[in-house]
Coordinates of C-alpha atoms and ligand atoms in Angstrom, one line a residue:
M1 CA 90.8 117.2 69.0
K2 CA 92.5 120.2 71.1
Y3 CA 95.9 119.4 69.8
Q4 CA 96.3 119.0 66.0
T5 CA 99.8 119.7 65.7
V6 CA 102.7 119.0 68.2
S7 CA 106.2 120.1 67.9
M8 CA 109.0 118.2 69.8
I9 CA 112.3 120.0 70.1
G10 CA 115.1 117.6 70.4
L11 CA 115.0 114.2 68.9
G12 CA 117.2 112.1 71.1
Y13 CA 116.6 109.2 73.3
I14 CA 113.4 110.9 74.7
G15 CA 112.2 113.2 72.1
L16 CA 112.2 110.8 69.2
P17 CA 110.1 108.0 70.9
T18 CA 107.8 110.5 72.6
A19 CA 107.3 112.3 69.2
T20 CA 106.8 108.9 67.6
V21 CA 104.3 107.6 70.1
I22 CA 102.2 110.9 69.7
A23 CA 102.3 110.7 66.0
S24 CA 101.1 107.0 66.1
R25 CA 97.9 108.4 67.8
G26 CA 97.1 110.3 64.5
I27 CA 98.5 113.8 65.7
K28 CA 100.7 115.6 63.2
V29 CA 104.2 115.9 64.8
I30 CA 106.9 118.3 63.7
G31 CA 110.3 117.0 65.2
V32 CA 113.0 119.6 65.3
D33 CA 116.7 118.7 65.9
V34 CA 119.7 120.9 65.3
S35 CA 121.5 117.6 63.9
Q36 CA 121.1 117.5 60.1
H37 CA 122.1 113.7 60.3
A38 CA 119.2 113.0 62.8
V39 CA 116.7 114.9 60.6
D40 CA 117.8 113.2 57.5
T41 CA 117.7 109.6 59.1
I42 CA 114.2 110.3 60.6
N43 CA 112.8 111.6 57.4
R44 CA 114.1 108.4 55.6
G45 CA 112.1 106.4 58.3
Q46 CA 115.2 105.2 60.2
I47 CA 116.5 106.0 63.6
H48 CA 119.9 107.4 64.7
I49 CA 119.5 105.9 68.4
V50 CA 119.2 102.5 69.8
E51 CA 115.9 101.6 71.3
P52 CA 114.0 98.2 70.9
D53 CA 111.0 98.4 68.4
L54 CA 111.4 102.2 67.6
D55 CA 112.7 101.7 64.2
G56 CA 109.4 100.1 63.0
L57 CA 107.2 102.6 64.6
V58 CA 109.3 105.7 63.0
H59 CA 109.2 104.0 59.7
H60 CA 105.4 103.8 60.0
V61 CA 104.7 107.3 61.1
V62 CA 107.1 109.0 58.8
N63 CA 105.5 106.9 55.8
E64 CA 102.0 108.1 56.9
G65 CA 103.2 111.8 57.0
L66 CA 102.5 112.1 60.7
L67 CA 106.0 112.7 61.7
V68 CA 108.3 115.1 59.9
A69 CA 111.7 116.1 61.1
Q70 CA 113.4 119.5 60.4
T71 CA 116.2 121.8 61.8
T72 CA 114.1 124.7 62.4
P73 CA 110.9 125.0 64.2
A74 CA 107.5 125.8 62.9
E75 CA 104.0 126.8 64.2
A76 CA 102.2 124.2 66.4
D77 CA 99.5 124.0 69.1
A78 CA 101.9 122.7 71.7
F79 CA 105.8 122.6 72.0
M80 CA 107.6 119.9 73.9
I81 CA 111.3 120.3 74.8
A82 CA 113.5 117.4 75.3
V83 CA 117.0 118.6 75.1
P84 CA 120.1 117.6 77.0
T85 CA 121.0 119.2 80.3
P86 CA 124.6 118.3 81.0
F87 CA 126.6 119.6 83.9
T88 CA 129.6 121.8 83.6
E89 CA 133.0 121.3 85.3
G90 CA 131.9 122.3 88.6
N91 CA 128.9 120.0 88.7
K92 CA 126.6 122.9 87.9
P93 CA 123.6 122.5 85.5
D94 CA 124.1 123.8 82.0
L95 CA 120.8 125.1 80.8
S96 CA 122.1 126.4 77.5
Y97 CA 120.4 123.9 75.3
I98 CA 117.0 124.8 77.0
E99 CA 117.7 128.5 76.4
A100 CA 118.6 127.7 72.8
A101 CA 115.4 125.6 72.3
G102 CA 113.3 128.5 73.9
K103 CA 114.8 131.1 71.7
A104 CA 114.2 128.9 68.7
I105 CA 110.6 128.4 69.3
A106 CA 109.8 131.9 70.6
P107 CA 109.2 133.4 67.1
F108 CA 106.6 130.6 66.3
L109 CA 104.6 131.0 69.6
K110 CA 100.9 132.3 69.4
K111 CA 98.3 132.8 71.8
G112 CA 96.7 129.5 73.2
N113 CA 100.0 127.6 72.9
L114 CA 101.3 125.2 75.6
V115 CA 105.1 124.7 76.1
I116 CA 106.3 121.7 78.0
L117 CA 109.7 121.3 79.2
E118 CA 110.6 117.6 79.6
S119 CA 114.5 117.7 80.1
T120 CA 115.7 116.9 83.6
S121 CA 116.2 120.3 85.0
P122 CA 117.2 122.0 88.4
V123 CA 114.2 123.6 90.3
G124 CA 113.2 126.8 88.7
A125 CA 114.3 126.0 85.2
T126 CA 110.6 126.2 83.8
E127 CA 110.3 129.7 85.2
K128 CA 113.5 130.6 83.6
L129 CA 112.3 129.3 80.4
A130 CA 109.2 131.4 80.7
A131 CA 111.5 134.5 81.4
W132 CA 113.5 133.7 78.2
L133 CA 110.4 133.3 76.1
A134 CA 108.8 136.5 77.6
E135 CA 111.9 138.5 76.6
A136 CA 111.9 137.3 73.1
R137 CA 108.0 137.9 72.7
P138 CA 107.0 141.1 74.6
D139 CA 103.7 141.0 72.5
L140 CA 102.6 137.9 74.4
S141 CA 101.8 137.4 78.0
F142 CA 103.3 134.4 80.0
P143 CA 102.4 133.0 83.4
Q144 CA 104.8 135.0 85.5
Q145 CA 102.8 138.2 84.4
N146 CA 99.3 136.9 83.6
G147 CA 98.9 133.7 85.6
E148 CA 95.9 131.5 84.5
S149 CA 95.0 133.7 81.8
A150 CA 98.5 134.1 80.1
D151 CA 98.7 133.8 76.2
V152 CA 101.1 131.0 76.4
Q153 CA 101.1 128.5 79.3
L154 CA 104.1 126.4 80.5
A155 CA 104.5 123.1 82.3
Y156 CA 107.3 120.8 83.4
C157 CA 106.6 117.1 82.8
P158 CA 109.6 114.9 83.4
E159 CA 110.2 111.8 81.5
R160 CA 110.7 108.6 83.5
V161 CA 111.3 106.0 81.0
L162 CA 113.9 103.2 81.4
P163 CA 116.2 102.9 78.2
G164 CA 115.5 99.7 76.6
H165 CA 111.8 99.8 77.6
V166 CA 111.0 103.3 76.5
L167 CA 108.1 102.5 74.2
R168 CA 106.2 100.5 76.9
E169 CA 107.1 102.9 79.8
L170 CA 106.1 106.1 77.8
V171 CA 102.5 104.7 77.7
E172 CA 102.3 102.8 80.9
N173 CA 104.2 104.9 83.5
D174 CA 102.2 107.5 85.6
R175 CA 103.3 110.8 84.6
I176 CA 104.0 114.0 86.8
V177 CA 102.5 117.1 85.2
G178 CA 103.7 120.2 86.8
G179 CA 102.1 123.5 85.5
M180 CA 103.4 127.0 86.2
T181 CA 99.5 127.5 86.6
Q182 CA 96.7 125.1 87.3
R183 CA 95.5 125.8 83.6
A184 CA 98.9 124.9 82.2
A185 CA 98.9 121.6 84.2
E186 CA 95.4 120.7 82.9
M187 CA 96.4 121.5 79.4
A188 CA 99.4 119.4 79.6
A189 CA 97.4 116.5 81.0
D190 CA 95.1 116.7 78.1
L191 CA 98.1 116.4 75.8
Y192 CA 99.5 113.4 77.7
S193 CA 96.2 111.7 77.8
I194 CA 96.6 111.2 74.0
F195 CA 99.1 108.4 74.7
V196 CA 99.6 107.8 78.5
K197 CA 97.7 104.9 79.9
G198 CA 99.0 105.6 83.5
E199 CA 97.8 108.3 85.7
C200 CA 98.5 112.0 85.1
L201 CA 99.5 113.5 88.6
L202 CA 99.0 117.4 88.6
T203 CA 101.3 119.6 90.7
D204 CA 103.2 122.8 90.1
S205 CA 106.3 123.0 87.9
R206 CA 108.8 123.3 90.8
T207 CA 107.6 120.3 92.6
A208 CA 107.6 118.3 89.3
E209 CA 111.2 119.4 88.6
M210 CA 112.3 118.3 92.1
A211 CA 110.3 115.1 91.7
K212 CA 112.5 114.0 88.8
L213 CA 115.7 114.8 90.6
T214 CA 114.4 113.0 93.7
E215 CA 113.6 109.8 92.0
N216 CA 117.2 109.4 90.4
S217 CA 118.8 110.6 93.7
F218 CA 117.0 108.0 95.6
R219 CA 118.3 105.4 93.3
D220 CA 121.8 106.8 93.5
V221 CA 121.7 106.9 97.2
N222 CA 120.5 103.4 97.4
I223 CA 123.2 102.0 95.0
A224 CA 125.9 103.9 97.0
F225 CA 124.8 102.1 100.0
A226 CA 125.1 98.7 98.1
N227 CA 128.5 99.9 96.8
E228 CA 129.8 101.0 100.3
L229 CA 128.6 97.7 101.6
S230 CA 130.5 95.8 99.0
I231 CA 133.8 97.6 100.0
I232 CA 133.1 96.9 103.7
C233 CA 132.5 93.3 102.8
D234 CA 135.8 93.0 100.9
K235 CA 137.6 94.3 104.1
L236 CA 135.7 91.8 106.4
S237 CA 135.9 88.9 103.8
I238 CA 132.1 88.5 103.4
N239 CA 130.4 87.8 100.2
P240 CA 128.3 91.1 99.7
W241 CA 125.8 89.4 97.2
E242 CA 125.0 86.5 99.7
L243 CA 124.9 89.2 102.5
I244 CA 122.4 91.5 100.5
K245 CA 120.2 88.4 99.5
L246 CA 119.9 87.4 103.1
A247 CA 119.2 90.9 104.4
N248 CA 116.5 91.4 101.8
R249 CA 114.6 88.7 103.1
H250 CA 113.6 91.1 105.9
P251 CA 110.1 92.3 104.9
R252 CA 111.1 95.8 105.1
V253 CA 114.6 95.8 103.6
N254 CA 115.4 96.0 99.8
I255 CA 118.9 96.8 99.2
L256 CA 120.1 97.3 95.5
Q257 CA 123.0 95.7 93.8
P258 CA 126.7 96.8 94.0
G259 CA 128.5 97.3 90.6
P260 CA 131.7 98.9 89.2
G261 CA 130.0 102.4 89.7
V262 CA 127.0 104.3 88.4
G263 CA 126.8 105.2 84.8
G264 CA 124.3 106.5 82.2
H265 CA 123.1 110.1 81.6
C266 CA 120.7 110.6 84.5
I267 CA 121.5 108.9 87.7
A268 CA 125.0 109.9 87.9
V269 CA 124.2 113.5 86.9
D270 CA 120.7 114.4 88.3
P271 CA 121.7 114.3 92.1
W272 CA 124.3 117.1 91.4
F273 CA 121.4 119.4 90.5
I274 CA 120.1 119.1 94.0
V275 CA 123.5 119.5 95.5
D276 CA 123.9 122.7 93.3
S277 CA 120.7 124.1 94.5
A278 CA 121.3 123.4 98.1
P279 CA 124.8 122.6 98.8
E280 CA 124.8 123.0 102.6
E281 CA 121.7 120.8 103.1
A282 CA 122.3 118.0 100.5
R283 CA 124.9 116.2 102.4
M284 CA 123.8 112.6 101.9
I285 CA 123.0 113.1 98.2
R286 CA 126.6 114.5 97.7
T287 CA 128.2 111.7 99.6
A288 CA 126.2 109.1 97.7
R289 CA 127.6 110.6 94.5
E290 CA 131.0 110.5 95.8
V291 CA 130.8 106.9 97.0
N292 CA 129.5 105.8 93.5
D293 CA 132.1 107.9 91.7
F294 CA 134.9 106.3 93.8
K295 CA 133.8 102.6 93.0
P296 CA 135.5 102.4 89.6
H297 CA 138.7 103.6 91.2
Y298 CA 138.4 100.7 93.8
I299 CA 138.0 98.2 91.1
V300 CA 141.1 99.5 89.3
A301 CA 143.1 99.2 92.5
Q302 CA 141.8 95.6 93.0
A303 CA 143.1 94.8 89.4
V304 CA 146.4 96.5 90.0
N305 CA 147.0 94.5 93.1
A306 CA 146.0 91.3 91.3
A307 CA 148.3 92.3 88.3
S308 CA 151.3 92.8 90.6
K309 CA 151.4 88.9 91.1
F310 CA 152.1 88.3 87.3
K311 CA 155.2 89.1 85.2
A312 CA 153.2 90.1 82.0
P313 CA 149.5 89.8 83.0
V314 CA 146.8 89.6 80.4
I315 CA 143.7 91.3 81.8
A316 CA 140.2 90.6 80.1
C317 CA 137.5 93.2 80.8
L318 CA 134.1 91.8 80.1
G319 CA 131.4 94.4 79.1
L320 CA 131.8 98.2 78.4
A321 CA 128.2 99.3 78.4
F322 CA 126.8 101.2 81.3
K323 CA 124.5 98.4 82.2
A324 CA 123.4 94.9 81.0
N325 CA 122.1 94.0 77.6
I326 CA 122.4 97.4 76.0
D327 CA 125.0 98.9 73.6
D328 CA 125.2 102.3 75.3
L329 CA 128.8 103.0 76.2
R330 CA 128.3 106.7 77.2
E331 CA 129.1 107.6 80.7
S332 CA 129.9 104.1 81.4
P333 CA 132.0 103.3 84.6
S334 CA 133.2 100.1 82.8
V335 CA 134.8 102.2 80.0
G336 CA 136.5 104.5 82.7
I337 CA 138.0 101.5 84.4
V338 CA 139.4 99.9 81.3
A339 CA 140.7 103.3 80.2
E340 CA 142.4 103.9 83.7
L341 CA 143.9 100.3 83.6
A342 CA 145.3 100.9 80.2
E343 CA 146.9 104.2 81.2
K344 CA 148.5 102.5 84.2
G345 CA 150.4 100.2 81.7
I346 CA 150.2 97.1 84.0
G347 CA 149.6 94.6 81.2
R348 CA 147.9 93.7 78.0
I349 CA 144.2 94.7 78.2
L350 CA 141.5 92.7 76.2
A351 CA 138.0 94.4 76.1
V352 CA 134.9 92.2 75.3
E353 CA 131.7 94.0 74.5
P354 CA 129.4 91.9 72.3
H355 CA 126.9 94.7 71.6
V356 CA 129.5 96.9 69.7
S357 CA 131.8 96.5 66.7
S358 CA 134.4 99.1 67.6
L359 CA 136.1 100.6 70.8
P360 CA 135.2 104.0 72.0
N361 CA 137.7 106.6 71.0
K362 CA 139.0 106.9 74.7
L363 CA 140.2 103.2 74.3
L364 CA 141.3 103.2 70.7
G365 CA 144.9 102.0 70.3
K366 CA 145.3 101.1 74.0
V367 CA 143.0 98.1 74.4
E368 CA 142.2 95.1 72.1
L369 CA 138.4 94.4 71.3
V370 CA 138.2 90.6 71.3
D371 CA 135.4 88.0 71.6
T372 CA 134.6 86.4 74.7
Q373 CA 136.4 83.1 74.0
T374 CA 139.7 84.7 73.0
A375 CA 139.6 86.8 76.2
I376 CA 139.0 83.9 78.6
D377 CA 141.5 81.7 76.7
Q378 CA 144.3 84.3 77.1
A379 CA 143.6 86.0 80.4
D380 CA 145.4 85.8 83.7
I381 CA 142.8 88.2 85.4
V382 CA 139.2 88.3 84.4
I383 CA 137.1 91.5 85.4
L384 CA 133.4 91.2 84.9
L385 CA 132.2 94.6 84.5
V386 CA 128.7 94.2 82.9
D387 CA 126.3 91.4 83.7
H388 CA 125.3 90.8 80.0
K389 CA 123.3 87.6 79.3
H390 CA 125.8 86.9 76.7
F391 CA 128.5 86.1 79.4
N392 CA 126.4 83.1 80.6
R393 CA 128.0 81.3 77.9
I394 CA 131.3 81.3 79.8
R395 CA 131.9 77.9 81.5
P396 CA 132.9 78.6 85.2
E397 CA 135.7 75.9 85.1
K398 CA 137.4 77.9 82.3
L399 CA 137.9 80.6 85.0
Q400 CA 139.7 78.4 87.5
R401 CA 143.2 79.3 86.4
C402 CA 142.5 83.1 86.4
V403 CA 142.2 85.7 89.1
V404 CA 138.4 86.8 88.9
I405 CA 137.2 90.3 89.9
D406 CA 133.5 89.9 89.7
T407 CA 132.2 93.4 90.1
R408 CA 128.4 92.5 89.7
G409 CA 128.1 89.3 91.5
F410 CA 127.6 87.5 88.1
W411 CA 129.4 84.3 89.3
S412 CA 129.8 85.3 93.0
A413 CA 126.3 85.8 93.8
S414 CA 125.3 82.0 93.5
Ligands
SAJ501 N1 123.0 100.2 88.9 C1 123.7 99.5 89.9 N2 123.0 98.7 90.8 C2 121.6 98.7 90.8 C3 120.9 99.3 89.9 C4 121.6 100.0 88.9 O1 125.0 99.5 90.1 O2 121.1 97.8 91.7 C5 123.8 101.0 88.0 C6 123.7 100.5 86.5 O3 124.4 99.5 86.3 C7 123.9 101.7 85.7 C8 123.2 102.8 86.6 O4 123.2 102.3 87.9 O5 125.3 101.8 85.6 C9 122.0 103.4 86.2 O6 121.2 102.4 85.7 P1 119.5 102.2 86.1 O7 119.0 101.0 85.6 O8 119.4 102.4 87.5 O9 118.9 103.6 85.4 P2 119.0 104.4 84.1 O10 120.1 105.4 84.1 O11 118.9 103.5 82.9 O12 117.5 104.9 84.0 C10 117.2 105.8 85.3 C11 115.7 105.4 85.8 N3 115.5 106.0 86.9 C12 115.1 105.4 88.1 O13 115.0 104.1 88.0 C13 114.7 106.0 89.3 C14 114.6 105.8 84.7 O14 113.3 105.5 85.3 C15 114.8 107.3 84.3 O15 113.9 107.6 83.4 C16 116.2 107.5 83.8 O16 117.1 107.2 84.8 C17 116.3 109.1 83.4 O17 116.2 109.2 82.2 O18 116.3 109.9 84.3

């Protein structure tokens, strides 16, 4: 076995499942995270994130001594970096976590090591990481100076897993493996072949970086098309869900679904990395972001209009998560909509989110968290924000006395 010890830097939504799956194949994995809480939780065989079936697997590999978590790195045969790459105020990528991860592992690098960057990154980030490592370790050679025969090789291999299906997709999805050199790509493909059943597609690091951004921008542009259509349909009194269902019967048309806006940590962020790299050229990608970012405000305007017809309206907002059947409220357009409604002071706001037991800070003290039944019984206006399966229990006749704003086509589609 070429890789006896692998180190994963960043034990979040991607790093922890990846580290765990590698460990489950009998490889010793050293997980590193700056959060003492995350490290302690993992070392107890528990998890600090939500992902189906991950807890059992973490428990198993920790018990077997195959996964250990710590706050500082140690020597390994390969280092994988899966840390956040947020954007700053002006929609510019913030690479400080990658830089910090590079500086943290630099003292532990040795000849023959492979470093893989998995974090979603702007084009050129892997080369920047190589430069930071070279600066920290002048005694070792890196690909920019020594190409194929560098002491330490670097590759960019984006994760492409869907939250909620991470353990299956980590294994089954094809993997883009972008080496700074051909040798780096081959070394990385060897590592992924330990657990990936999909195909490893070899390319260079810049193409791999762009591929990840392209996939999420493709989805963003297509959702923007659906969101724009839904607004046009409102103006023309057409049911957008019926329209899309009909248009999708064309053999070469496949329109996505309109919603209250685009949330999550990827699709609403990654297109900005392309816009930042090519601001003049990325016109459609920028516009798609703007269309999707506008949609929550459009929903708020619809609610304000509906509320103006009541003296003291009670507004029930169904769902706070960023998409259906998950408990993740971060970067959720629904939370933004509810917060904006609360700020406007247009009525009493009831929020329903069956997957959480408390409100996010942004809504605390401004909104009441209630169950579905209470919300429907009291509401004058019902805004369906997330198409959770849970809401199937609402009997449509109960909604007849309410104004319904159905942002997902939950009822309006049929
Ligand atoms: N959404 C719509 N209409 C749709 C589809 C989605 O409004 O037709 C909204 C969702 O409600 C949600 C947002 O878009 O608010 C994003 O949800 P998603 O299911 O499209 O994607 P994510 O963010 O959960 O995961 C995406 C995936 N990327 C692609 O499908 C191209 C996943 O494969 C990536 O690994 C992940 O981003 C990531 O980490 O980059």
